[in-house]
Amino acid sequence: MLQELRERVCEANLELHRRGIVLYTWGNVSGIDRARGAIVIKPSGVPYAALTPEKMVVVGLNDEVVEGELNPSTDTRTHTVLYRAFPGIGGVAHTHSPYAVAWAQARREIPCYGTTHADYCFGPVPCTAPLTSEQIRRDYERETGLEIIRTFAGIDPLARPMVLVNGHGPFAWGRSAGEADRNAVILEEIARIASATLALDANAPPLEEHILTYHYERKHGPGAWYGQKDQTA
Amino acid sequence: MLQELRERVCEANLELHRRGIVLYTWGNVSGIDRARGAIVIKPSGVPYAALTPEKMVVVGLNDEVVEGELNPSTDTRTHTVLYRAFPGIGGVAHTHSPYAVAWAQARREIPCYGTTHADYCFGPVPCTAPLTSEQIRRDYERETGLEIIRTFAGIDPLARPMVLVNGHGPFAWGRSAGEADRNAVILEEIARIASATLALDANAPPLEEHILTYHYERKHGPGAWYGQKDQTA
Amino acid sequence: MLQELRERVCEANLELHRRGIVLYTWGNVSGIDRARGAIVIKPSGVPYAALTPEKMVVVGLNDEVVEGELNPSTDTRTHTVLYRAFPGIGGVAHTHSPYAVAWAQARREIPCYGTTHADYCFGPVPCTAPLTSEQIRRDYERETGLEIIRTFAGIDPLARPMVLVNGHGPFAWGRSAGEADRNAVILEEIARIASATLALDANAPPLEEHILTYHYERKHGPGAWYGQKDQTA
Amino acid sequence: MLQELRERVCEANLELHRRGIVLYTWGNVSGIDRARGAIVIKPSGVPYAALTPEKMVVVGLNDEVVEGELNPSTDTRTHTVLYRAFPGIGGVAHTHSPYAVAWAQARREIPCYGTTHADYCFGPVPCTAPLTSEQIRRDYERETGLEIIRTFAGIDPLARPMVLVNGHGPFAWGRSAGEADRNAVILEEIARIASATLALDANAPPLEEHILTYHYERKHGPGAWYGQKDQTA
């Protein structure tokens, strides 16, 4: 079942590791088959060297394991909340990449300081509010997802496909597992460059609105002219 | 047509990637055949793994595509402005290398803090003024080039073969695509070291004028004595 | 004698090197066979490329060399103090990994700024008091171990399997040499991210107690649900 | 002539490159045969990929080229000054490694913040005074060497085998070309860790004198007990 999606999700998990932003098992990527309502996700705590498409776990949109003998990622319920709330997304990636985590730990959104950021995220990368102990008692992973949803009230999740979870770290998403992956890598680079920018000027101004808009539209607007006509991402 | 230049430009693009300063497709290098007025440039958004000399695009000095089925880099019109204004240059490289981008986002020129910088750039690395919304409406990529030209009024572009575009990132150039490449890599290293210098002393003084001059002349002056007699770069 | 432990300790030493946190011979890992009271440790100053299980040195809990023709690591007496005081540990790792050393040189404990830290260390990473000249005259390596013990009064060493030695660098431990290794690598990553966090906010708050507890329990509590049922680490 | 020294110096140059602290041709290592008064040094501006023992240049202690068809490194006269003034040294290495250059550009000596530093350098890494324009007119490379000598008045060059040249970058030396090499790599690591230390505490105190002495003696004193008995470095 879902052989192709299993392969793509497995590959997306391995790719995150190859990109050098995941230490040990500190990351997980999932992808969804919307027609079947089935999510393929990395098993919990399995080393990257041992990952195969067969070891991926299939879960439903209500968190139930549909197929697979291994436990799914402990963050699964955060992924499913995102899939339910953001119908346009096809993949979710979570990492502990160092600079994105540093911003999450400093509990600051990442301002859009330049075109590198604007090319992929239309405005600051939001940071969620911290979870209360009541939320943690209720369901930590699920509440983490719900906080992300709350943070994105009024924001198009595909125009800003990334978020910092307060005191924790980044989640990214996209139209596919591969795109979620790429956005997680880009978020780390954006965070790293933003840190270096702040070190040069603690009051660095954000990019002017008109350049932000221009750059984002160049890659993502209806008449986008970046790349080749038959490219999907 | 232009087979040798295609090969050299393709190789220069791949080399930038191998040097680790280009993430995904975040860079482009071009080279010019002055006799024919033909510029060879990377196609837009094509992954480095898929680049071949045949996929390079040939454009004229007025931005028209002369040969090639793929779209040229979206930054093409910035490259052509530079070739028209700086007759001594043979190659242009654009990247989003992190430390150079950080200086561009902090909107600061990079002072010449030491001989590593002085060996390749005779004075600070300039930073352009920000573009107005009027300029963006007119022609963003072309205006980016024109701002660079304005910034270099009275400056020899071969004595300072690099610039930071405000809120965006670096462009570098040289007598050939390979030299433009090397200058883009060196700019990133200069920017990184300058950031580390500022972290140690927020008021670090620039290099004394007499040492700046000595170092630059040692490598680039009429009687340069660095390297071997038959070296061209 | 102790062939399997020799192999695992040799592999743990090589793994530290492969992880890129050990320059030259700046690190050593040991493991203990509690039943025999025998510790296997890296020989002093031998390059990683030349390490083999046969070259490992076996010492007793009172520091006497039991087997091996090479000198054991000069830090051996620090390791043996830890094995005597912390009966639950099976391995010890010492490195000079750069960010952990920076915190040790700044003589600061590493606050628990986020879940990445909380997943492995239940509270701040402690920093020992500096050694007096009297302590150094007595027995530097042994006193280093004793200072660590003093610092851990009232702290479960397996809940915080890492420490910074004042003005020196990190030690980490675990149930096995491999786990000590992994904790040394994680300490370096925690230290690096904490440095990046402080750069963004010099007054960054520590993680809320209830999230710290939740995350630590998720991986290490009696009903831990991270990973797969048959995993030991 | 000097085949073995040529091989060792060539290898030391390649090793610096492999260690990742030399960009392009930004470094040079030499070694001396004291009996013959002959120095083997890297040729100027030759890429590392093309270096062979045969291409090394032999110069005398008065800077005259004794053997070799290529120009010797432009920094040769700095090397020869050091060999004349420091009779105990057998090798010299010069790089533009980024953190050491940052300290040289901030024109600050590197305080001895911890044992990692103390193991190799007995006290701060000195920084020279800047060169005057008079000195540059006279003989830049030679005066650079003379400034280093002046800076080491009263300091044993083998107890502190490294220096920062003001506004320029590091030189390191040792009993052999290989040891000079290793000291250049260690200087870069010391500088990087010192930068990270200062970022955590702008007033970080230096290591206590009694620990500095203990650590240095452990590796370099008459009764050194680090490493194995038959080790030379």
mmCIF file of C-alpha atoms in Angstrom, chain C residues 23-26 42-47 69-72 74-75 77 96-99 101-103 105-108 130-133 136 140-141 166-169 194-195 198, chain D residues 15 19 99 113-117 119-120 181-183 185-186 189-190 192-194 196-197 199-201 204-208 210-211 214-215 218-219 225-229 231:
data_model
loop_
_atom_site.group_PDB
_atom_site.id
_atom_site.type_symbol
_atom_site.label_atom_id
_atom_site.label_comp_id
_atom_site.label_asym_id
_atom_site.label_seq_id
_atom_site.Cartn_x
_atom_site.Cartn_y
_atom_site.Cartn_z
ATOM 1 C CA LEU C 23 41.032 17.336 16.587
ATOM 2 C CA TYR C 24 44.245 15.271 16.527
ATOM 3 C CA THR C 25 44.266 13.223 19.752
ATOM 4 C CA TRP C 26 42.092 15.612 21.769
ATOM 5 C CA LYS C 42 42.420 4.794 24.929
ATOM 6 C CA PRO C 43 46.235 4.954 25.060
ATOM 7 C CA SER C 44 47.725 8.442 25.458
ATOM 8 C CA GLY C 45 48.543 10.505 22.385
ATOM 9 C CA VAL C 46 48.093 7.760 19.790
ATOM 10 C CA PRO C 47 46.630 9.056 16.492
ATOM 11 C CA GLU C 69 52.121 -1.890 26.767
ATOM 12 C CA LEU C 70 51.165 1.687 26.024
ATOM 13 C CA ASN C 71 50.540 4.422 28.573
ATOM 14 C CA PRO C 72 46.826 4.956 29.215
ATOM 15 C CA THR C 74 46.680 11.023 30.965
ATOM 16 C CA ASP C 75 43.068 11.653 31.983
ATOM 17 C CA ARG C 77 42.471 9.029 36.927
ATOM 18 C CA HIS C 96 37.842 19.383 23.625
ATOM 19 C CA SER C 97 34.877 20.015 21.304
ATOM 20 C CA PRO C 98 34.875 23.765 20.590
ATOM 21 C CA TYR C 99 31.541 25.077 21.876
ATOM 22 C CA VAL C 101 35.092 24.188 25.692
ATOM 23 C CA ALA C 102 33.937 27.790 25.141
ATOM 24 C CA TRP C 103 31.277 27.416 27.867
ATOM 25 C CA GLN C 105 36.246 28.646 29.480
ATOM 26 C CA ALA C 106 33.499 31.195 30.131
ATOM 27 C CA ARG C 107 32.975 29.159 33.331
ATOM 28 C CA ARG C 108 29.208 29.071 32.883
ATOM 29 C CA PRO C 130 38.105 25.931 39.397
ATOM 30 C CA LEU C 131 40.923 23.831 40.913
ATOM 31 C CA THR C 132 43.173 25.450 43.509
ATOM 32 C CA SER C 133 46.936 25.213 43.205
ATOM 33 C CA ILE C 136 46.872 20.567 41.378
ATOM 34 C CA TYR C 140 45.369 17.201 39.051
ATOM 35 C CA GLU C 141 43.544 14.426 37.207
ATOM 36 C CA ASN C 166 36.054 24.868 34.664
ATOM 37 C CA GLY C 167 38.614 26.369 32.264
ATOM 38 C CA HIS C 168 39.124 22.989 30.640
ATOM 39 C CA GLY C 169 36.347 21.201 28.762
ATOM 40 C CA ALA C 194 22.927 27.639 23.347
ATOM 41 C CA SER C 195 25.660 29.997 22.079
ATOM 42 C CA LEU C 198 22.442 33.778 23.669
ATOM 43 C CA GLU D 15 48.248 18.501 4.881
ATOM 44 C CA ARG D 19 42.796 20.225 7.142
ATOM 45 C CA TYR D 99 39.551 32.948 13.118
ATOM 46 C CA TYR D 113 41.405 31.032 28.283
ATOM 47 C CA GLY D 114 41.807 27.341 28.962
ATOM 48 C CA THR D 115 43.755 24.123 28.916
ATOM 49 C CA THR D 116 43.243 23.498 25.198
ATOM 50 C CA HIS D 117 45.351 26.596 24.611
ATOM 51 C CA ASP D 119 48.576 22.460 26.138
ATOM 52 C CA TYR D 120 50.339 24.073 23.166
ATOM 53 C CA ASP D 181 51.748 22.664 10.392
ATOM 54 C CA ARG D 182 50.093 21.155 13.400
ATOM 55 C CA ASN D 183 50.629 24.365 15.371
ATOM 56 C CA VAL D 185 45.934 24.099 12.743
ATOM 57 C CA ILE D 186 45.842 24.308 16.536
ATOM 58 C CA GLU D 189 41.146 26.037 16.701
ATOM 59 C CA ILE D 190 42.356 28.050 19.725
ATOM 60 C CA ARG D 192 37.862 29.846 17.129
ATOM 61 C CA ILE D 193 37.236 28.666 20.678
ATOM 62 C CA ALA D 194 38.493 31.974 22.105
ATOM 63 C CA ALA D 196 33.185 31.624 21.106
ATOM 64 C CA THR D 197 34.360 32.195 24.705
ATOM 65 C CA ALA D 199 30.862 35.828 22.836
ATOM 66 C CA LEU D 200 29.682 34.198 26.085
ATOM 67 C CA ASP D 201 31.577 36.560 28.375
ATOM 68 C CA ALA D 204 36.224 36.034 30.487
ATOM 69 C CA PRO D 205 39.228 35.627 32.799
ATOM 70 C CA PRO D 206 42.437 33.948 31.626
ATOM 71 C CA LEU D 207 43.314 30.486 32.907
ATOM 72 C CA GLU D 208 44.870 30.500 36.382
ATOM 73 C CA HIS D 210 49.013 27.261 38.163
ATOM 74 C CA ILE D 211 46.778 25.361 35.740
ATOM 75 C CA TYR D 214 50.611 22.291 34.931
ATOM 76 C CA HIS D 215 49.086 21.667 31.512
ATOM 77 C CA ARG D 218 52.345 17.779 31.177
ATOM 78 C CA LYS D 219 52.964 17.871 27.433
ATOM 79 C CA TRP D 225 54.024 12.321 30.728
ATOM 80 C CA TYR D 226 51.578 12.860 27.886
ATOM 81 C CA GLY D 227 51.741 10.388 25.010
ATOM 82 C CA GLN D 228 54.129 7.438 24.672
ATOM 83 C CA LYS D 229 57.825 7.375 25.610
ATOM 84 C CA GLN D 231 57.007 9.966 20.656
#
